[in-house]
PDB file of C-alpha atoms in Angstrom:
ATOM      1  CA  UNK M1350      20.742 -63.014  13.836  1.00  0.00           C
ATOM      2  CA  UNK M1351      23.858 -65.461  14.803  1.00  0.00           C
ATOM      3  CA  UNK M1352      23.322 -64.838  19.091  1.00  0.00           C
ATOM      4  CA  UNK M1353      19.779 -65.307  19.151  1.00  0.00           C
ATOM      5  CA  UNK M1354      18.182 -68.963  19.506  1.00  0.00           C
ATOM      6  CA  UNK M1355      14.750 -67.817  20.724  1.00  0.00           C
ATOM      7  CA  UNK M1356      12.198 -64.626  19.938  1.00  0.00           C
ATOM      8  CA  UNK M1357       8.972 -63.780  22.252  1.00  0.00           C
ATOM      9  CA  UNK M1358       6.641 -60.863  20.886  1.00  0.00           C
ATOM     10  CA  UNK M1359       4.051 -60.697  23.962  1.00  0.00           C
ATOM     11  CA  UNK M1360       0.655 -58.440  23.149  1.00  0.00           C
ATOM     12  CA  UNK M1361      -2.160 -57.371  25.466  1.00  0.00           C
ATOM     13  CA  UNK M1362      -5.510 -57.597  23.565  1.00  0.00           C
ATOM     14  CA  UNK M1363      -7.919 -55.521  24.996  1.00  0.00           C
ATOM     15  CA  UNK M1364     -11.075 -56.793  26.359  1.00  0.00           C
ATOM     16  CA  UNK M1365     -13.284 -55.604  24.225  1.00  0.00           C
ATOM     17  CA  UNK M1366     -11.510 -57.130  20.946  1.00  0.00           C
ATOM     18  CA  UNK M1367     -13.269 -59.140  18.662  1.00  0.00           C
ATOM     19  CA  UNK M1368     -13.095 -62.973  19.355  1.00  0.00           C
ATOM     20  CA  UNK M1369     -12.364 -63.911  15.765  1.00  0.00           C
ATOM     21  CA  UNK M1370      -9.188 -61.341  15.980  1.00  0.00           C
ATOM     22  CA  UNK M1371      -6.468 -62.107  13.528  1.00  0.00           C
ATOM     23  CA  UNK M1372      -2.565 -60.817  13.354  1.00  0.00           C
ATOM     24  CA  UNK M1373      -0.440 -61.633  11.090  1.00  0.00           C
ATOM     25  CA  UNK M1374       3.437 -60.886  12.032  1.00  0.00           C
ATOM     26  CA  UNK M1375       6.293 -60.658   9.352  1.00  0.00           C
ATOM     27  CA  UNK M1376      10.319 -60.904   9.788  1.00  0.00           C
ATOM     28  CA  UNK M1377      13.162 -60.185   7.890  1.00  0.00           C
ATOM     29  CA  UNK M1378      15.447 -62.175   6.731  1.00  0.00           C
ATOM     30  CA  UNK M1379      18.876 -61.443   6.389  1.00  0.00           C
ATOM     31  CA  UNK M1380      21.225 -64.401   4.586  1.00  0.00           C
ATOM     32  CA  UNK M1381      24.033 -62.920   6.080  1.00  0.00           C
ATOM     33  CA  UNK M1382      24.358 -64.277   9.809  1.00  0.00           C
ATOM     34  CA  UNK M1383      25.254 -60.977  11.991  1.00  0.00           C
ATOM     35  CA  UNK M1384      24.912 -59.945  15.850  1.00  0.00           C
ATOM     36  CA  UNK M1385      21.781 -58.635  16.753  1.00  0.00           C
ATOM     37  CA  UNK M1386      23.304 -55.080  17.700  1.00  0.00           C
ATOM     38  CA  UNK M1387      21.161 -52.520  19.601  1.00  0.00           C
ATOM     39  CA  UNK M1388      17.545 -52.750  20.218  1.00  0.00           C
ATOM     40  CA  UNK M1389      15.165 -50.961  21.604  1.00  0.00           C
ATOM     41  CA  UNK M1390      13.335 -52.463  24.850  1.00  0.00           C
ATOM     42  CA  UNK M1391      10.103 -51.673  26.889  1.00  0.00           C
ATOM     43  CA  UNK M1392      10.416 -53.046  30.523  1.00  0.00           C
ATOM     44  CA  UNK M1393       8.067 -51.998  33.808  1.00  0.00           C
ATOM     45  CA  UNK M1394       9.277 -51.716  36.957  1.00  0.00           C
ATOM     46  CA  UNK M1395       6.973 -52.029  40.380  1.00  0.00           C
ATOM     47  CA  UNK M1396       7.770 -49.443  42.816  1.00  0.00           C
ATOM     48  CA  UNK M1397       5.863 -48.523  46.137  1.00  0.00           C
ATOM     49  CA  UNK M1398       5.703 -46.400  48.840  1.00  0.00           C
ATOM     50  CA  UNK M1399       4.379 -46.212  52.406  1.00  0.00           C
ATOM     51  CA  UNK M1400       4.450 -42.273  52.520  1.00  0.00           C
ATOM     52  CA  UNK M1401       3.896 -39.405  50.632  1.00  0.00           C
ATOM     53  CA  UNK M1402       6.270 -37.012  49.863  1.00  0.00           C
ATOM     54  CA  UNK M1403      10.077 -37.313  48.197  1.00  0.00           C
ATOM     55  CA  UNK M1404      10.515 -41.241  47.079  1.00  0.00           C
ATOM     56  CA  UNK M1405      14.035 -42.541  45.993  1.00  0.00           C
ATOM     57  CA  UNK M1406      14.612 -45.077  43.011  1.00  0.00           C
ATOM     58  CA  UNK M1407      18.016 -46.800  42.859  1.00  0.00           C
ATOM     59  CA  UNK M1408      17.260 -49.724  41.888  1.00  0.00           C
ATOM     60  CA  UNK M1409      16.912 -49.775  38.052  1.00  0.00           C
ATOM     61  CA  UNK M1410      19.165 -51.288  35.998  1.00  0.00           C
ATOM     62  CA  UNK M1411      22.355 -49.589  34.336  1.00  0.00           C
ATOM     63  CA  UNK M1412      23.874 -50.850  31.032  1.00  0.00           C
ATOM     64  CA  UNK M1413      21.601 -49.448  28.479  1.00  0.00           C
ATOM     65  CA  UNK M1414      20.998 -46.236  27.224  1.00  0.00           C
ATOM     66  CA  UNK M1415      17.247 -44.405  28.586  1.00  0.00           C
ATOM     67  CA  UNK M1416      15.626 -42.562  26.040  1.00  0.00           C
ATOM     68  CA  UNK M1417      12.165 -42.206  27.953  1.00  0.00           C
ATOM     69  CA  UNK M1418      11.136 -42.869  31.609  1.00  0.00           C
ATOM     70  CA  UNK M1419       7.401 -43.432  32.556  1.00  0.00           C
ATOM     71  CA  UNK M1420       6.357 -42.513  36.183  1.00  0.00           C
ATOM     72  CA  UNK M1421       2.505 -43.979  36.465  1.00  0.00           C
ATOM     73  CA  UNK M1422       1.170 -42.424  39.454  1.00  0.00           C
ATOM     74  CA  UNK M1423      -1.251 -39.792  38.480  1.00  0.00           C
ATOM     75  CA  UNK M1424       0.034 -37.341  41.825  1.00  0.00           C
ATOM     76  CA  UNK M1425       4.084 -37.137  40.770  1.00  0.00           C
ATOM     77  CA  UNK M1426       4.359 -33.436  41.089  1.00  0.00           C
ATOM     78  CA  UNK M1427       8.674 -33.534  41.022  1.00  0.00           C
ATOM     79  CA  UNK M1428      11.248 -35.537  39.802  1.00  0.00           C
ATOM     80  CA  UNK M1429      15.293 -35.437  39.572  1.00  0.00           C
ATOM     81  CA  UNK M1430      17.486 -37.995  37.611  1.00  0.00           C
ATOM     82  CA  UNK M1431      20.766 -38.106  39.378  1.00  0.00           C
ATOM     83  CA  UNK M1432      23.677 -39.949  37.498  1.00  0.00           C
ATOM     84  CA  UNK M1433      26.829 -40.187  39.747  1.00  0.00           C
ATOM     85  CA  UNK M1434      25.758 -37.575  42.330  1.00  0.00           C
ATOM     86  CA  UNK M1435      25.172 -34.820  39.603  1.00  0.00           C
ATOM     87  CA  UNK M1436      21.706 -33.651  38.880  1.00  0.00           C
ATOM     88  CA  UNK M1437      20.524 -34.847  35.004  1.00  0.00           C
ATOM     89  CA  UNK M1438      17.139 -33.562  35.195  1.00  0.00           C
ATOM     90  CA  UNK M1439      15.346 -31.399  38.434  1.00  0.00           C
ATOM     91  CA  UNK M1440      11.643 -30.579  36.819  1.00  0.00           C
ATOM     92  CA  UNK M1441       8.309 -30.077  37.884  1.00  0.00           C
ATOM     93  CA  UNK M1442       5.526 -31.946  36.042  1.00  0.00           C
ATOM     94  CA  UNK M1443       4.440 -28.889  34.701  1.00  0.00           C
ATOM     95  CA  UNK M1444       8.228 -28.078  33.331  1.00  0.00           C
ATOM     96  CA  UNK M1445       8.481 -31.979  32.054  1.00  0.00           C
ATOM     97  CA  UNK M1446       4.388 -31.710  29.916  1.00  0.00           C
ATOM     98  CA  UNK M1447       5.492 -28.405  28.494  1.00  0.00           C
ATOM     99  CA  UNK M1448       9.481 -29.918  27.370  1.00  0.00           C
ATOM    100  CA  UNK M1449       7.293 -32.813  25.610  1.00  0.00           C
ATOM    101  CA  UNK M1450       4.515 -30.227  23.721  1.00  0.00           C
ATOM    102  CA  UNK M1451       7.577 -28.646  22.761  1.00  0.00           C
ATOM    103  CA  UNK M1452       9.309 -31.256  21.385  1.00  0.00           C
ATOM    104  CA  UNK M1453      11.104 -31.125  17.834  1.00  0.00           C
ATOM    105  CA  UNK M1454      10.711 -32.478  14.991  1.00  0.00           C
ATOM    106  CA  UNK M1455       8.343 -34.950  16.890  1.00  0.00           C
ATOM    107  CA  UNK M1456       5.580 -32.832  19.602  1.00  0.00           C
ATOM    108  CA  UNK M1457       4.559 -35.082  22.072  1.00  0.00           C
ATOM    109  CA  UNK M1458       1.198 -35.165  23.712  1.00  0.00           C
ATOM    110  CA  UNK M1459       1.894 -36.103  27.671  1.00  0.00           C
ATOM    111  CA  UNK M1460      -0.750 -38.607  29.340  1.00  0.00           C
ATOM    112  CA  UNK M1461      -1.007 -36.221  32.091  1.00  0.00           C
ATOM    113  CA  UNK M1462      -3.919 -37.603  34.262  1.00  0.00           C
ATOM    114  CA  UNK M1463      -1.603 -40.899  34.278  1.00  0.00           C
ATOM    115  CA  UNK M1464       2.036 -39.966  34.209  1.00  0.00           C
ATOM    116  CA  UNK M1465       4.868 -38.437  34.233  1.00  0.00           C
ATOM    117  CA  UNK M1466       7.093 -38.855  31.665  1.00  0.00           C
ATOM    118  CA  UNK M1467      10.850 -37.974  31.661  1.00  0.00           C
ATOM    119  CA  UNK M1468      12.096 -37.268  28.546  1.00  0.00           C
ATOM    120  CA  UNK M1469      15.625 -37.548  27.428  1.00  0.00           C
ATOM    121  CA  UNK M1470      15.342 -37.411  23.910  1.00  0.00           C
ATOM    122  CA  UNK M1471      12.947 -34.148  23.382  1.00  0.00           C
ATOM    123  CA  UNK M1472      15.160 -33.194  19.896  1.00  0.00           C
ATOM    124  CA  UNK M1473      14.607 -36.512  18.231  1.00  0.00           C
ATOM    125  CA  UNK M1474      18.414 -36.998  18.615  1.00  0.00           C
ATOM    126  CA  UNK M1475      18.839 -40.557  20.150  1.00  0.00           C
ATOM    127  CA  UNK M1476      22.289 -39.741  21.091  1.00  0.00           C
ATOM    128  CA  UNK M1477      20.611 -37.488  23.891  1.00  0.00           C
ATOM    129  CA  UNK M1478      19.650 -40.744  25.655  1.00  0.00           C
ATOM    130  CA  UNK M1479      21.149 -40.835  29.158  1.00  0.00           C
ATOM    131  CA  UNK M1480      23.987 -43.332  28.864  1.00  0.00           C
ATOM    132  CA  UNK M1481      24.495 -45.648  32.025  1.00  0.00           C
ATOM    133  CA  UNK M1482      26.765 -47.902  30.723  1.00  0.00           C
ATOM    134  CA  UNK M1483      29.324 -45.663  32.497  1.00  0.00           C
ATOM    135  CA  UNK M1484      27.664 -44.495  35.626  1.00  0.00           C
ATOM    136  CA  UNK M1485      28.535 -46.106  39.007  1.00  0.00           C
ATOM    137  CA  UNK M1486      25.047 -44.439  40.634  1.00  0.00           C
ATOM    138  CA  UNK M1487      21.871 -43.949  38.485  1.00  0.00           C
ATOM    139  CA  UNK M1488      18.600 -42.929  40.458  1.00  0.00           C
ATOM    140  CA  UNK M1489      15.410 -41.030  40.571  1.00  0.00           C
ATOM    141  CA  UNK M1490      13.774 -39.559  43.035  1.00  0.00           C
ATOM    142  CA  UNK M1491       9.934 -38.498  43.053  1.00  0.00           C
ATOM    143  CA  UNK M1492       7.484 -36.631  45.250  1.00  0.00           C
ATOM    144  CA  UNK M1493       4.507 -38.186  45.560  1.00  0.00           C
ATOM    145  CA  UNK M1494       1.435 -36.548  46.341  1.00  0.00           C
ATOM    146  CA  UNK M1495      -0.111 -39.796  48.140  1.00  0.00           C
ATOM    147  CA  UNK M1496       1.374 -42.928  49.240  1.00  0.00           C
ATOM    148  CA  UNK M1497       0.948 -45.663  46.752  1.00  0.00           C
ATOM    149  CA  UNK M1498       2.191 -47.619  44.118  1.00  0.00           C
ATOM    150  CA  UNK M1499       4.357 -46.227  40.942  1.00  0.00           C
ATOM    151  CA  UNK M1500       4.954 -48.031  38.213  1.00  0.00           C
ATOM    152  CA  UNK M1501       8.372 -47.358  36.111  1.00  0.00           C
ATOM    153  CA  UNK M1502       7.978 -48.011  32.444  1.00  0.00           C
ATOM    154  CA  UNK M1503      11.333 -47.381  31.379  1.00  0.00           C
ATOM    155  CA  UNK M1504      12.209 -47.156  27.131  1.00  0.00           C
ATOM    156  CA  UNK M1505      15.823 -48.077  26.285  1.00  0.00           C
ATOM    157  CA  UNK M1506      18.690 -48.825  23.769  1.00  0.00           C
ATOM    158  CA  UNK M1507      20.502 -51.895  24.777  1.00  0.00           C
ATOM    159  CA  UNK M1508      22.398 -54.878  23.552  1.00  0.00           C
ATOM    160  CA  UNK M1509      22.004 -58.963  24.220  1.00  0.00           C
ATOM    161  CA  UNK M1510      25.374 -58.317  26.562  1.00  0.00           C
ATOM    162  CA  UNK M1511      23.525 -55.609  28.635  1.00  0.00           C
ATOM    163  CA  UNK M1512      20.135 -57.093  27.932  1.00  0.00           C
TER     164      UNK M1512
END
């Protein structure tokens, strides 16, 4: 690609993995030099609270397009996306597990005991991801069984220039 210099794959080997472990990556190579385009990034976010109850997120960033957020706190029991003041999404857990097992063409099987997830793309259409490119708000809000920490794990479509 003609705007990237450098290129990090970072893996977490379990514990239990053999010492002698071996990977092997592979690339392609295009001749042509081109922009890198869209990509699809993982990234965590650290949030935590003091209290229980209804938590606010406003701090993640806008620019790409979510596909799939990741709530890790096994007690979320409620959640609303809110893009400029309008409600996106107001579910239960409950609502949000049976939306995944219902998924289509793809069913998804929710990791209940330590999320929830908030699914934007349940059709397999990418084009359903929520856009924030053009939102001057984007937030979540949560309620939380028990005070604690949540961590965000957030899957997007994005570009170097929003990257």
């Amino acid at each position: 690609t003609a705007d990237v210099q450098t290129f990090n794959i970072e893996l977490d080997i379990p514990a239990g993995a053999p010492a002698d472990i071996a990977m092997v990556a592979y690339a392609e190579i295009d001749p042509t030099p081109q922009k890198l385009g869209v990509f699809f990034k993982v990234r965590e976010y650290s949030f935590s609270s003091a209290v229980a109850g209804s938590v606010e997120v406003d701090k993640l960033p806008k620019g790409a397009w979510y596909s799939v957020l990741h709530l890790f706190k096994s007690d979320v029991s409620e959640v609303e996306v809110e893009a400029n003041q309008a409600k996106a999404i107001f579910a239960t857990k409950g609502i949000l597990e049976r939306t995944q097992k219902e998924a289509s063409p793809i069913k998804r099987v929710p990791q209940t005991a330590a999320a929830t997830h908030i699914d934007f793309i349940t059709d397999g259409d990418l084009s359903q991801s929520l856009r924030t490119d053009l939102l001057n708000d984007f937030r979540i809000r949560a309620k939380l069984d028990t005070a604690g920490a949540m961590d965000i794990v957030a899957e997007t479509f994005d570009t170097l220039q929003g990257a």
